[in-house]
Amino acid sequence: MKHMLAVLLVVASGASLSSQVSRVPGFELEDYAKLCIFEDLHLAPDGDFVVYATRPLLQGNSDSRREVFVLATAAGAEPMRLALPATARAIRWAGSSHLLAFLADDQGVAQVYLYDWEKQRLSRISDAVDSVVAFELSNSGKSLAYVTKSKSDAAKAASSSLYASLRRSGPGILIDTDTVGLNEVIDPHYAMRVHQPNATLWVSAIGKAPKRIEVPGDPGSYISEMHWSGDDSMISLVYIADDIPLGSSRLLRPSLGVISIQTGKFHNIAAATTSAASGQSFRWGDWIPGQQKLVIERATIKPPSSGWGHPDWAVVSPRALQDQPHIRWHKVDAVFGAKIHPITPRLLLVENTLRAAASLYEWSDRGERRSEIVARIDGATSQFSFARNATTVAFVSESMIRPPEIYLYKKEMGVRRLSAVNQEIAAKITASVSEVSWKSADGTTVQGWLLSPDRSWAKPWPIVTFLHGGPTIAVTNEFTPYWTAWPYPFAVYAAKGIGVFFPNYRGSGTFGAAFQTPTELDQEPIDDVVSGVDYLIDSGIADKSKLGLSGHSYGAWLGPMVLTRFSIFRACSFAEGWGNTIETYELLEGKFLRETWDSNARWGGSLYDVPTAPARMLELSPDLHFDKVRSANLFESGAESDFLKMLSLGKASVAKGLPTESITYPLTGHNPTDPGIQRETAQRNADWFMFWLRDEERQDEDAAPQYERWRAAKAHASAFNSR
């Protein structure tokens, strides 16, 4: 293989916070069931207490295992478990260090509650007919804003969906090709998610009847936000306007408005725009402390490989943008969902990811830089919560070799750890993690991560290269990277002597607009991946005879593309991607194609209008190019997502006589959420790579049938490859 690269940087991480952990070998899949993740972390306004919830990462009926604690931030304090309702969620402090607000179910309807944890006194402060899906208390604690959504309307939408109509007798159905695609036909829940009725916004003084606020759209989508102004006179609101057409891209086009509490009137500040190929969207609405000004994000929607990653932000007055001609916009590199904490009109603290580093950043007139609060902390930091004075901050910190824990920053004391929830698991991690950089074929520097087995495993190691989805979703240095998208057990690989390589290839977000937009989808990204593997081989890290390749979503298209160009991999595993680009195009709804695909020449443009498009799409269909493939291939998919798009990869692999497994998980979408399915696919992937890369089998009677299949496939493949 041609050697195209030179190492630029290898930086060991995990030295600062992780060095405190004693090491005992033996991390296994079951340790994921013991791992607790943190939710609803919130610091009291005075900085003296944190409230947080924990739940197991991998556990049957994990909602019932969710526990809520209050912990004093003073040194040596022990957490106190709160006896909240089992369904308590969205927990936060209600203006003081003894009063908490949260949602909980009451006879199947979610309501807002207040809880005085010192007096153990619980009171309900909403009386909604439909479930409350989001709420915000005013800064004074005297008023409440909340959003409700009807269950009955959602059930009606499901029963009237195309999926349901196709499965009962009746007359012929008129099909709208603009809105009907694969998901409408195979996913019984798709209509409920995409075609939901509008939610309703209510405002009330505590203890008084609520007033309905008329909003020209839906204030209850998953990206909706609302914020009270400091003097409680206004509420900013992110919503999906009624004039945004239905379709899978609808939720990516929010608008921003403001409600006057005195009059109850809604005033639009920034309305989302849409066209066939692009449009503008607006978010945030957080208020500057002590001022009637708010921070707004403006993002341009373009084809998926270039949109949403590079928005503008500005500080504006609560009136229409067209009436403010002198607004100063600041360009930034931000992931979708970046969370902000305004300090002054010229300084924001932002929870964001930049160059694959999930951390806290300062945005100002001078640009972006990592905040001093976390500047000396390795790994990923998240869930930042600030005290009223913004000099005390609570957050979660972790890395690939350090399970998550809660930390506290005080300006006069620095950072210290507050929690010790995952100490038992931390003691079992013996792997190490490094940030690596190398030169790709065209000289571009590419960044990635290497999760390495401990020194007891002699080099070179078998290596599994993992390709993330998106393609903009860069892998960051967190303990369970990518688990919420697809539950790959990377820590188990490393514990069993298999290294894991995470290249953030061209197309990945957080590295700038140029890096995010490769000129050819089958050139620079593939070069980036292969040159990274080449570097690991040249460095004596990777065993070139035991290379694995894995990927999810977009990575499960790019991975097979790499596989068909380079016959260097022994075993592969892909989930929820696609094999044939023309087939995939045909299975998407027409409006989505016009908005995203047709304007992107790198995919060949429109299949119907551009004469050269079919030829280009055939080039970008890995299932048609398996002649060079020599690997054992595992293909996984969700029955309510991309299993039809994945079938052609399994067919191509079988047609070439390769060891092949195609697995579809029932009642599963693009991202498995059922703990049983998560456990099954994690175990299957661990077994797969151990069998093909280390020639080892797990001693479990239940696993015997799979090993019988794999041994037979290996024998057949050996005969095939020897011809």
XYZ file of C-alpha atoms in Angstrom:
723
model
C 0.000 0.000 0.000
C 1.203 3.446 -0.883
C 2.346 5.417 2.153
C 0.934 8.927 1.820
C 1.382 10.547 5.185
C 3.547 11.838 7.940
C 2.591 12.138 11.571
C 2.154 15.668 12.833
C 0.965 15.206 16.354
C 0.269 12.543 18.941
C -0.896 14.018 22.226
C -1.730 11.768 25.155
C -4.873 12.799 26.980
C -6.369 11.724 30.267
C -3.341 12.610 32.377
C -4.843 15.288 34.585
C -8.133 14.082 36.019
C -7.803 10.400 35.152
C -4.417 9.948 36.824
C -6.155 9.722 40.204
C -7.797 6.391 39.301
C -6.267 3.070 40.380
C -6.344 0.469 37.577
C -7.810 -3.025 37.786
C -8.205 -4.936 34.502
C -11.405 -6.533 33.314
C -13.844 -4.055 31.710
C -16.692 -6.069 30.153
C -19.973 -5.434 28.401
C -21.872 -5.795 31.674
C -19.976 -2.790 33.022
C -22.032 -0.622 30.671
C -25.056 -1.738 32.721
C -23.364 -0.398 35.859
C -22.383 2.916 34.288
C -24.546 5.825 35.437
C -25.080 8.891 33.305
C -26.100 12.295 34.627
C -29.222 14.221 33.698
C -30.888 17.434 34.882
C -27.689 18.792 36.449
C -28.520 22.229 37.866
C -26.580 24.507 40.219
C -28.494 26.508 42.796
C -28.482 30.304 42.261
C -26.229 30.809 45.306
C -23.862 28.024 44.189
C -24.236 26.068 47.447
C -26.032 22.975 46.089
C -26.416 20.960 42.911
C -29.369 18.798 41.970
C -28.910 15.962 39.514
C -30.432 12.697 38.338
C -28.607 9.463 37.538
C -29.749 6.507 35.472
C -28.026 3.388 34.133
C -26.693 3.641 30.599
C -27.719 0.065 29.810
C -30.466 -1.404 31.914
C -33.904 -2.864 31.416
C -36.670 -0.438 32.399
C -34.040 2.199 33.156
C -36.621 4.922 33.862
C -37.528 3.132 37.084
C -33.855 3.183 38.076
C -33.594 6.948 37.721
C -32.653 8.589 41.023
C -32.494 12.263 41.993
C -29.980 13.719 44.445
C -29.108 17.027 46.074
C -25.441 17.552 46.895
C -23.875 20.453 48.778
C -20.886 21.947 46.978
C -18.901 22.216 50.199
C -15.924 19.846 50.473
C -16.735 16.434 51.951
C -20.492 16.653 51.450
C -22.479 13.491 50.754
C -25.376 13.351 48.253
C -28.908 13.094 49.625
C -31.452 11.136 47.611
C -34.773 12.925 47.105
C -38.102 11.119 47.390
C -39.544 12.633 44.214
C -42.218 10.985 42.069
C -40.810 8.236 39.844
C -41.648 10.255 36.715
C -39.933 13.468 37.897
C -37.938 15.090 35.073
C -36.715 18.476 33.799
C -35.623 19.240 37.389
C -34.176 22.646 38.208
C -33.912 25.135 41.081
C -36.852 27.479 41.466
C -35.076 30.684 42.471
C -33.624 29.473 45.783
C -31.489 26.683 47.199
C -34.375 24.913 48.920
C -37.049 24.925 46.219
C -37.076 22.701 43.105
C -39.372 22.711 40.078
C -39.964 19.738 37.796
C -42.436 17.837 35.619
C -44.151 14.672 36.831
C -47.144 12.638 35.692
C -50.495 12.877 37.439
C -52.956 10.261 36.149
C -51.123 10.169 32.843
C -50.929 13.966 32.392
C -47.609 15.737 33.011
C -47.874 18.733 35.371
C -45.457 21.233 36.918
C -44.547 20.750 40.587
C -42.624 22.624 43.254
C -40.781 20.738 45.969
C -39.270 22.175 49.145
C -36.646 19.528 49.777
C -35.762 20.817 53.255
C -39.387 20.649 54.450
C -40.233 17.736 52.117
C -43.295 19.616 50.918
C -44.696 18.968 47.402
C -47.178 21.200 45.569
C -48.577 21.220 42.047
C -48.567 24.603 40.279
C -50.172 23.731 36.936
C -53.626 22.419 36.167
C -53.295 21.522 32.508
C -55.761 19.336 30.628
C -53.030 18.155 28.242
C -49.533 17.117 29.278
C -46.963 19.840 29.927
C -43.907 19.204 27.704
C -41.804 22.235 28.721
C -41.931 24.992 31.337
C -40.013 27.977 32.689
C -40.470 29.796 35.985
C -39.952 33.541 35.946
C -36.851 34.935 37.647
C -38.915 36.144 40.591
C -40.568 32.731 40.906
C -44.013 34.362 40.830
C -45.041 33.397 37.297
C -44.974 30.306 35.132
C -44.870 29.725 31.379
C -45.527 26.254 30.035
C -46.276 24.394 26.824
C -48.854 21.621 26.517
C -49.387 19.017 23.823
C -52.441 16.844 23.292
C -52.138 13.064 23.404
C -55.471 12.511 21.689
C -54.398 14.530 18.645
C -51.217 12.487 18.346
C -53.242 9.259 18.465
C -55.558 10.620 15.796
C -52.584 11.525 13.619
C -51.223 8.000 13.989
C -54.518 6.362 13.069
C -54.903 8.576 10.007
C -51.279 8.154 8.866
C -50.346 6.591 5.546
C -48.740 3.706 7.436
C -52.067 2.881 9.118
C -54.114 3.480 5.952
C -51.990 1.029 3.957
C -52.740 -1.710 6.519
C -56.530 -1.635 6.516
C -59.088 -2.241 3.801
C -60.499 0.710 1.870
C -60.415 2.574 -1.435
C -57.292 3.574 -3.322
C -55.099 6.219 -1.660
C -53.950 9.428 -3.335
C -50.177 9.691 -2.730
C -48.405 13.029 -2.299
C -44.911 12.315 -3.673
C -43.614 15.500 -2.046
C -44.160 14.145 1.448
C -44.171 10.357 1.075
C -40.958 8.404 1.355
C -39.671 5.211 2.904
C -40.330 6.288 6.503
C -44.003 7.008 5.881
C -44.441 3.419 4.717
C -42.386 1.361 7.208
C -42.452 3.398 10.451
C -45.758 3.467 12.367
C -44.513 6.357 14.532
C -43.140 8.596 11.784
C -46.359 10.544 11.206
C -46.624 11.339 14.913
C -43.098 12.751 14.951
C -43.197 14.780 11.739
C -46.844 15.778 11.434
C -47.634 16.650 15.022
C -50.315 19.205 15.854
C -49.162 22.487 17.331
C -48.538 22.690 21.035
C -50.123 25.447 23.156
C -48.340 28.117 25.226
C -49.765 29.225 28.594
C -48.674 31.922 31.063
C -49.951 32.363 34.598
C -49.175 33.924 37.944
C -48.575 31.118 40.453
C -51.905 30.097 41.954
C -54.008 31.850 39.321
C -55.716 30.678 36.155
C -53.417 30.442 33.109
C -53.829 32.558 29.997
C -53.396 31.036 26.552
C -50.937 32.882 24.308
C -51.610 32.782 20.572
C -48.476 31.808 18.668
C -48.333 31.649 14.843
C -46.831 28.165 14.904
C -45.698 25.329 17.142
C -43.906 26.263 20.399
C -43.509 22.595 21.369
C -41.072 21.058 18.882
C -37.905 19.393 20.152
C -35.808 22.507 19.465
C -38.206 24.955 21.115
C -36.808 27.223 23.821
C -38.309 29.929 26.022
C -36.618 32.420 28.325
C -37.955 35.025 30.768
C -36.379 38.468 30.652
C -34.613 39.559 33.824
C -37.495 41.811 34.907
C -40.154 39.162 34.081
C -41.827 41.501 31.588
C -41.222 39.387 28.468
C -40.688 35.826 27.283
C -38.636 34.940 24.233
C -39.858 31.896 22.338
C -38.428 29.636 19.636
C -41.160 28.056 17.504
C -41.868 26.419 14.131
C -43.988 28.818 12.081
C -47.205 27.578 10.480
C -46.035 28.647 7.033
C -43.052 26.259 7.084
C -44.121 23.346 4.832
C -44.457 19.840 6.189
C -41.508 17.534 5.605
C -38.477 16.012 7.280
C -36.578 19.340 7.250
C -39.400 21.318 8.912
C -37.963 21.015 12.414
C -34.686 22.552 11.233
C -36.381 25.873 10.444
C -37.306 27.567 13.751
C -38.276 31.209 14.200
C -37.966 33.523 17.223
C -40.569 35.756 18.833
C -41.286 37.643 22.080
C -44.405 37.772 24.278
C -45.284 40.849 26.320
C -46.568 39.648 29.705
C -48.574 42.834 30.271
C -50.548 42.593 27.035
C -50.237 38.885 26.270
C -49.364 39.779 22.684
C -46.880 37.884 20.541
C -44.342 39.877 18.481
C -42.202 38.208 15.833
C -38.485 39.031 15.909
C -37.036 36.759 13.237
C -39.027 34.505 10.917
C -37.451 31.476 9.273
C -37.277 31.593 5.485
C -37.304 28.680 3.104
C -36.552 28.013 -0.530
C -35.913 24.939 -2.664
C -32.259 24.751 -1.647
C -31.697 26.964 1.394
C -33.221 29.272 3.981
C -32.531 31.009 7.280
C -33.466 29.849 10.753
C -33.220 31.476 14.187
C -32.735 30.223 17.733
C -31.752 31.006 21.330
C -33.380 34.183 22.719
C -31.385 34.166 25.987
C -31.472 37.578 27.692
C -28.428 39.664 28.592
C -28.306 39.985 32.414
C -29.798 43.291 33.594
C -30.782 44.412 30.067
C -33.753 44.138 27.761
C -31.612 42.678 25.019
C -31.317 39.116 23.852
C -28.883 36.894 21.984
C -29.990 35.410 18.695
C -28.473 32.762 16.423
C -28.956 32.964 12.656
C -28.184 29.850 10.631
C -28.367 29.173 6.916
C -29.890 25.885 5.845
C -28.087 24.298 2.903
C -27.538 20.715 1.767
C -26.703 18.512 4.775
C -22.938 18.549 4.263
C -22.668 22.330 4.589
C -25.599 23.610 6.631
C -25.995 24.571 10.306
C -22.324 24.342 11.208
C -21.350 28.020 10.819
C -24.043 30.361 12.153
C -23.951 34.034 13.133
C -24.856 35.461 16.520
C -25.863 38.951 17.545
C -27.315 40.888 20.462
C -30.629 42.497 19.480
C -33.538 44.389 20.976
C -36.882 42.590 21.349
C -38.334 43.864 18.080
C -38.265 42.784 14.436
C -34.795 42.430 12.921
C -35.751 44.514 9.887
C -36.261 47.441 12.246
C -32.691 47.115 13.539
C -30.437 47.913 10.563
C -27.226 48.286 12.587
C -27.067 44.799 14.100
C -23.527 43.446 14.338
C -23.348 39.756 13.432
C -20.471 37.521 14.556
C -19.563 34.402 12.539
C -18.789 31.277 14.592
C -18.282 27.550 14.186
C -21.031 25.932 16.253
C -22.674 22.539 16.465
C -26.454 22.338 16.277
C -27.736 22.634 19.829
C -24.903 24.755 21.233
C -26.032 26.163 24.606
C -25.217 29.711 25.606
C -24.882 31.640 28.848
C -24.743 35.410 28.214
C -22.403 37.420 30.432
C -22.394 40.819 28.695
C -23.482 42.032 25.232
C -19.940 41.305 24.060
C -19.213 38.055 25.882
C -21.012 34.706 25.840
C -20.033 31.451 27.523
C -21.035 28.657 25.146
C -21.233 24.886 25.525
C -20.008 23.881 22.081
C -17.677 21.578 20.150
C -14.711 22.991 18.245
C -12.126 20.820 16.474
C -13.774 17.742 18.028
C -13.311 19.133 21.565
C -16.613 19.339 23.463
C -16.052 22.068 26.029
C -16.966 25.546 27.256
C -15.923 28.418 25.002
C -15.904 32.198 25.166
C -17.496 33.998 22.229
C -16.725 37.682 22.005
C -15.924 40.469 19.555
C -12.439 38.943 19.354
C -13.653 35.500 18.225
C -13.742 32.095 19.933
C -11.489 30.530 22.543
C -11.760 27.864 25.224
C -12.886 29.209 28.563
C -10.355 29.375 31.380
C -12.894 27.496 33.503
C -12.082 24.223 31.729
C -8.825 25.073 29.927
C -6.794 22.499 31.868
C -9.327 19.666 31.780
C -8.859 16.805 29.314
C -11.722 15.040 27.575
C -15.261 16.317 27.054
C -17.218 18.662 29.317
C -20.971 19.240 29.172
C -24.192 20.137 31.057
C -22.834 23.436 32.340
C -24.920 25.162 34.982
C -24.042 28.572 36.431
C -24.703 30.215 39.772
C -26.239 33.673 39.731
C -22.831 35.386 39.838
C -21.412 33.170 37.003
C -18.174 32.637 38.974
C -19.348 29.228 40.237
C -20.069 26.557 37.632
C -21.094 22.890 37.780
C -20.537 20.542 34.855
C -19.968 16.936 33.814
C -16.499 15.883 32.666
C -15.375 12.612 31.075
C -13.050 11.071 28.485
C -12.813 7.754 26.637
C -10.923 6.363 29.638
C -12.643 8.327 32.407
C -16.364 7.774 33.145
C -18.507 10.875 33.699
C -18.571 12.660 37.040
C -19.768 16.063 38.243
C -17.176 18.801 38.799
C -17.357 22.263 40.316
C -15.450 25.392 39.358
C -15.085 28.337 41.730
C -13.061 31.298 40.601
C -11.054 31.469 43.799
C -10.493 27.679 44.089
C -10.354 26.234 40.560
C -11.872 22.848 39.650
C -12.603 19.889 41.897
C -14.680 16.755 41.552
C -18.028 16.634 43.380
C -19.403 13.171 42.607
C -18.012 9.630 42.774
C -20.815 7.718 41.088
C -18.726 5.740 38.580
C -15.569 5.030 40.602
C -15.974 1.253 40.405
C -16.069 1.379 36.616
C -13.201 3.866 36.411
C -11.002 1.434 38.305
C -11.499 -1.194 35.593
C -10.318 0.972 32.672
C -6.782 0.089 31.587
C -6.859 1.569 28.078
C -5.351 4.910 27.056
C -6.534 7.553 24.607
C -4.478 9.786 22.321
C -5.336 12.589 19.937
C -3.641 11.933 16.587
C -3.089 14.070 13.493
C -1.705 13.094 10.097
C -1.370 14.335 6.534
C -3.921 13.131 4.002
C -3.159 12.552 0.301
C -3.533 16.239 -0.623
C -1.503 17.477 2.366
C -4.503 18.434 4.518
C -4.102 17.808 8.238
C -6.731 15.433 9.627
C -7.523 14.860 13.311
C -8.750 11.770 15.123
C -8.634 9.744 18.329
C -6.931 6.450 19.120
C -8.235 4.266 21.952
C -5.362 1.890 22.780
C -5.237 -1.372 24.768
C -2.960 -1.409 27.790
C 0.719 -2.355 27.564
C 0.082 -6.010 28.317
C -1.110 -6.375 24.706
C 1.895 -6.486 22.386
C 1.957 -4.246 19.329
C 0.972 -4.206 16.576
C -2.685 -4.549 17.578
C -5.773 -5.396 15.601
C -7.446 -2.063 14.908
C -11.107 -1.241 14.243
C -11.524 2.048 12.379
C -14.868 3.676 13.173
C -16.571 6.167 10.830
C -19.144 8.465 12.422
C -22.410 9.567 10.851
C -23.757 12.940 9.889
C -21.281 13.360 8.251
C -20.901 16.471 10.401
C -21.042 14.675 13.782
C -17.363 14.579 14.755
C -16.343 12.044 17.420
C -15.315 13.701 20.685
C -13.264 12.367 23.595
C -16.099 11.125 25.820
C -16.507 7.850 27.689
C -19.174 6.236 25.492
C -18.637 8.011 22.180
C -21.524 7.485 19.789
C -23.518 5.212 22.142
C -26.752 7.212 21.812
C -26.564 6.881 18.011
C -25.553 3.186 17.912
C -24.251 1.277 20.975
C -20.797 0.191 19.854
C -18.811 -1.181 22.854
C -15.489 0.513 22.101
C -14.202 0.166 25.670
C -14.732 -3.604 25.443
C -12.711 -3.745 22.220
C -9.790 -2.017 23.940
C -10.042 -4.212 27.049
C -9.718 -7.282 24.829
C -6.681 -6.069 22.928
C -8.263 -4.340 19.925
C -7.448 -0.680 19.329
C -10.110 1.711 18.035
C -9.328 4.504 15.572
C -11.770 7.427 15.150
C -10.784 9.563 12.129
C -12.726 12.828 11.838
C -12.580 12.735 8.056
C -13.394 15.536 5.588
C -17.081 16.373 5.934
C -16.871 16.331 9.752
C -18.138 19.426 11.491
C -16.307 21.674 13.991
C -13.169 22.004 11.801
C -14.334 24.928 9.656
C -16.381 25.361 6.494
C -13.639 24.297 4.063
C -12.978 21.029 5.899
C -16.708 20.351 6.115
C -17.240 20.603 2.341
C -15.005 18.175 0.416
C -14.972 18.634 -3.349
C -15.626 14.930 -3.998
C -17.444 12.676 -1.555
C -15.497 9.619 -2.697
C -12.094 11.284 -2.741
C -10.971 13.394 0.244
C -12.978 11.540 2.932
C -11.733 8.162 1.703
C -8.176 9.468 1.458
C -8.450 10.776 5.017
C -9.552 7.399 6.367
C -7.040 5.266 4.472
C -4.126 7.614 5.131
C -4.946 7.468 8.835
C -4.932 3.666 8.798
C -1.689 3.781 6.815
C -0.135 5.972 9.519
C -1.080 3.489 12.243
C 0.515 0.661 10.255
C 3.680 2.652 9.555
C 3.949 3.560 13.246
C 3.854 -0.080 14.309
C 0.488 0.421 16.027
C -1.858 -1.480 13.689
C -1.480 -5.066 12.511
C -2.063 -4.758 8.766
C -3.386 -8.336 8.626
C -6.062 -7.646 11.274
C -7.839 -4.460 10.274
C -11.514 -3.862 10.985
C -13.852 -1.155 9.687
C -17.130 0.005 11.196
C -19.585 2.851 10.713
C -23.111 4.102 11.303
C -25.531 6.136 9.164
C -23.438 8.227 6.749
C -20.432 6.277 8.031
C -22.200 3.090 6.918
C -22.213 4.468 3.363
C -18.665 5.875 3.487
C -17.323 2.690 5.121
C -18.489 0.385 2.301
C -17.112 2.928 -0.187
C -13.699 2.639 1.506
C -14.087 -1.138 1.591
C -14.652 -1.369 -2.174
C -11.571 0.747 -2.983
C -9.037 -0.820 -0.584
C -8.834 -4.592 0.030
C -7.085 -4.220 3.375
C -9.857 -5.046 5.874
C -10.502 -8.428 7.433
C -13.809 -7.708 9.191
C -16.405 -4.958 8.949
C -19.616 -3.917 10.694
C -22.021 -1.271 9.386
C -25.385 -0.053 10.666
C -28.145 2.100 9.213
C -26.399 3.260 6.053
C -27.141 2.444 2.425
C -25.644 0.505 -0.444
C -27.246 1.910 -3.583
C -27.421 5.676 -3.972
C -30.022 5.624 -6.751
C -32.260 3.370 -4.674
C -31.810 5.636 -1.657
C -32.683 8.702 -3.736
C -35.879 7.031 -4.936
C -36.927 6.145 -1.373
C -36.806 9.753 -0.106
C -39.706 12.212 -0.278
C -39.695 14.607 -3.236
C -39.662 17.835 -1.227
C -36.675 16.715 0.820
C -34.806 15.815 -2.375
C -35.391 19.259 -3.859
C -34.355 21.011 -0.646
C -31.171 19.057 0.001
C -30.055 16.546 -2.603
C -30.860 18.103 -5.989
C -28.816 21.231 -5.272
C -25.756 19.206 -4.222
C -23.679 18.475 -7.327
C -21.387 16.182 -5.332
C -24.208 13.614 -5.268
C -24.846 14.126 -8.979
C -27.727 16.604 -8.640
C -31.271 15.573 -9.452
C -31.651 12.037 -10.718
C -34.423 13.216 -13.038
C -32.999 16.445 -14.516
C -29.247 15.990 -14.829
C -28.103 13.594 -17.602
C -24.882 12.744 -15.766
C -26.564 12.129 -12.407
C -27.239 8.387 -12.829
C -23.610 7.695 -13.752
C -22.336 9.638 -10.731
C -24.820 7.953 -8.424
C -23.729 4.554 -9.698
C -20.123 5.462 -8.806
C -21.366 6.363 -5.313
C -23.190 3.022 -4.861
C -20.823 0.679 -2.995
C -23.050 -2.376 -3.487
C -22.115 -2.345 -7.196
C -18.355 -2.437 -6.550
C -17.713 -5.442 -4.266
C -15.225 -7.175 -6.592
C -12.229 -6.117 -4.458
C -13.841 -6.788 -1.068
C -12.266 -9.610 0.976
C -13.754 -9.014 4.445
C -16.318 -10.652 6.695
C -19.255 -8.236 6.801
C -21.913 -7.573 9.431
C -24.843 -5.348 8.395
C -27.337 -4.078 11.004
C -30.470 -1.975 10.672
C -33.658 -0.926 12.417
C -36.929 -2.333 11.097
C -38.482 1.148 11.276
C -35.584 2.897 9.562
C -33.005 1.940 6.921
C -33.218 -1.834 6.662
C -34.420 -1.705 3.029
C -31.471 0.529 2.127
C -29.050 -1.883 3.819
C -30.312 -5.038 2.092
C -28.338 -4.446 -1.088
C -25.051 -4.443 0.847
C -25.849 -7.858 2.291
C -26.876 -9.145 -1.139
C -23.667 -7.879 -2.754
C -21.552 -9.431 0.006
C -23.268 -12.818 -0.307
C -23.038 -12.703 -4.111
C -19.249 -12.419 -3.821
C -19.035 -15.398 -1.459
C -18.035 -13.339 1.580
C -18.921 -14.198 5.198
C -22.044 -12.122 5.713
C -24.570 -11.455 8.476
C -27.571 -9.162 7.961
C -29.452 -8.348 11.174
C -32.615 -6.239 11.462
C -33.877 -5.230 14.903
C -37.684 -5.155 15.363
C -39.419 -1.943 16.483
C -36.125 -0.070 16.108
C -35.402 3.222 14.392
C -32.189 4.872 13.258
C -30.905 4.997 16.849
C -31.754 2.034 19.124
C -33.324 3.101 22.422
C -34.534 -0.227 23.811
C -31.976 -1.505 26.369
C -32.413 -5.091 25.169
C -31.598 -4.138 21.581
C -28.673 -1.983 22.737
C -27.256 -4.898 24.698
C -27.750 -7.327 21.801
C -26.064 -5.223 19.140
C -23.205 -4.236 21.483
C -22.536 -7.902 22.299
C -22.819 -8.931 18.650
C -20.248 -6.352 17.553
C -17.839 -7.311 20.338
C -18.178 -10.991 19.412
C -17.823 -10.247 15.691
C -14.535 -8.401 15.906
C -13.067 -10.761 18.517
C -13.863 -13.726 16.247
C -12.487 -12.269 13.021
C -9.609 -10.162 14.364
C -8.435 -12.235 17.350
C -9.814 -15.700 16.459
C -11.514 -15.885 19.864
C -15.014 -17.034 20.854
C -17.031 -16.055 23.906
C -17.806 -19.066 26.059
C -21.575 -18.811 26.304
C -24.064 -21.544 25.441
C -26.510 -19.006 24.005
C -23.831 -17.783 21.590
C -23.107 -21.251 20.180
C -25.394 -20.927 17.092
C -23.722 -17.723 15.913
C -20.256 -19.235 16.221
C -21.370 -22.289 14.246
C -22.448 -19.953 11.433
C -19.260 -17.901 11.628
C -16.938 -20.923 11.643
C -18.706 -22.320 8.584
C -18.483 -18.913 6.893
C -14.780 -18.667 7.721
C -14.107 -22.098 6.219
C -16.042 -21.187 3.077
C -14.233 -17.845 2.801
C -10.845 -19.537 3.125
C -11.729 -21.861 0.269
C -13.063 -18.925 -1.773
C -9.979 -16.753 -1.225
C -7.587 -19.610 -2.028
C -8.991 -20.051 -5.548
